[in-house]
PDB file of C-alpha atoms in Angstrom:
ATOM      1  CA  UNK A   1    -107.978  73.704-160.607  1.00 92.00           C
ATOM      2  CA  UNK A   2    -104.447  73.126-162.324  1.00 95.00           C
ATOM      3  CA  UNK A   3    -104.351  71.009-165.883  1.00 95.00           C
ATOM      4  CA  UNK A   4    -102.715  68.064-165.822  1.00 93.00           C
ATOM      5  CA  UNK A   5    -101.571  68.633-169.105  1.00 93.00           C
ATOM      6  CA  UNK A   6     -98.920  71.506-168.848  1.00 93.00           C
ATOM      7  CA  UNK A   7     -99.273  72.634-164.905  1.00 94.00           C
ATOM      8  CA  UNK A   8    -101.437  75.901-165.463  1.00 95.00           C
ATOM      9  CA  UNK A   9    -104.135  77.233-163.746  1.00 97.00           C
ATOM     10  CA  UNK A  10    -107.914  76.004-165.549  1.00 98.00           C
ATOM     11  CA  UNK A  11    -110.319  78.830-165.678  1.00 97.00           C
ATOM     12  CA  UNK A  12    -114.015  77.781-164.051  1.00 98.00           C
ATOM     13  CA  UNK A  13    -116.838  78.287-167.105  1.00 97.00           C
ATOM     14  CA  UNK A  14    -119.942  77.768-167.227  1.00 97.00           C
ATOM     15  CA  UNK A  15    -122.094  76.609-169.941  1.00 96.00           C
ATOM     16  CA  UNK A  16    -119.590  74.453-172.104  1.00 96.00           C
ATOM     17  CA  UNK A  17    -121.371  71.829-174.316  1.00 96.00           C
ATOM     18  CA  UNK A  18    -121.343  68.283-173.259  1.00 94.00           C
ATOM     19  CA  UNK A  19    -123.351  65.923-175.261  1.00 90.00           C
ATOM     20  CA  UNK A  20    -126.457  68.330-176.626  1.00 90.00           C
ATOM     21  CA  UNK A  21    -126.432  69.918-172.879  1.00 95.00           C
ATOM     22  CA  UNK A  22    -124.537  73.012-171.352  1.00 97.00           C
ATOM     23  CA  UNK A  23    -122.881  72.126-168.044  1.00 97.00           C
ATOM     24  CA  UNK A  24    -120.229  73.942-165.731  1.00 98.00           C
ATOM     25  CA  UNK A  25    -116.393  73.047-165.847  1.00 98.00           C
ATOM     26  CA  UNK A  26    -113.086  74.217-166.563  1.00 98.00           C
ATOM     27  CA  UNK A  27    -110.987  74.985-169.293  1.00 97.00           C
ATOM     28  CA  UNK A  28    -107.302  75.583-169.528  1.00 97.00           C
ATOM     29  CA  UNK A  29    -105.552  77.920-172.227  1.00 96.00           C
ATOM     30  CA  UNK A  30    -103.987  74.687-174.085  1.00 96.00           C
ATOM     31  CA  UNK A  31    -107.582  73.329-174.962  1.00 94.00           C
ATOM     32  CA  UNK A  32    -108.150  70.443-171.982  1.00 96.00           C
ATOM     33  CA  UNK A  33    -111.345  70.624-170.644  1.00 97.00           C
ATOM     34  CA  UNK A  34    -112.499  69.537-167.181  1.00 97.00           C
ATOM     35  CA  UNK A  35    -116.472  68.792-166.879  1.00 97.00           C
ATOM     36  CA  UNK A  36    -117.878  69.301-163.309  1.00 97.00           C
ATOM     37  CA  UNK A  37    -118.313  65.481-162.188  1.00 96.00           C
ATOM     38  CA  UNK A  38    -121.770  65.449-160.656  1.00 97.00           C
ATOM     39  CA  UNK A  39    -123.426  67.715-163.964  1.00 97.00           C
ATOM     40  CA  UNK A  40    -121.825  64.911-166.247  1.00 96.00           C
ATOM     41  CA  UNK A  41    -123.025  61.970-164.522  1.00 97.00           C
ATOM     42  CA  UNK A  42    -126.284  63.313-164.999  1.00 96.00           C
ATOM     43  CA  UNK A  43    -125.965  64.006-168.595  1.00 96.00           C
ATOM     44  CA  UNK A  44    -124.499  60.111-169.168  1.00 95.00           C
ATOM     45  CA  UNK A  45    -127.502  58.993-166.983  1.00 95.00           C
ATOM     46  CA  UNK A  46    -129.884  60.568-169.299  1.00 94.00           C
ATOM     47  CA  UNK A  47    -128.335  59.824-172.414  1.00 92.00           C
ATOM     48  CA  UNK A  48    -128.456  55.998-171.554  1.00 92.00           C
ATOM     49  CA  UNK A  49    -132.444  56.355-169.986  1.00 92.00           C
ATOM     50  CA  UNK A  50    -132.563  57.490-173.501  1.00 88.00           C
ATOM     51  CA  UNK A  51    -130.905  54.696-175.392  1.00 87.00           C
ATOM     52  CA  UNK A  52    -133.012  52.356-173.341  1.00 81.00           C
ATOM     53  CA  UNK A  53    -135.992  53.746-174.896  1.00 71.00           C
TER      54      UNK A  53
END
């Protein structure tokens, strides 16, 4: 995956923190960090199941 931020290639990591959970993504050298879509969504589902509460 390239950054759209200054062209270079993003390196694939896993366990990067997202919201008090470790998901997958992809982080480039100049900081910009790419979450894997489908492990986010689920993260944002569960953090509103838990608002609702």
């Amino acid at each position: 995956m390239k950054c759209n931020k200054d062209g270079k290639t993003m390196k694939f990591i896993k366990g990067i923190k997202f919201n008090e959970y470790s998901i997958d993504g992809w982080k480039c050298s100049c900081g910009e960090i790419y979450y894997d879509p489908e492990q986010a969504q689920k993260v944002l589902l569960l953090n509103k199941l838990k608002k609702k509460c």
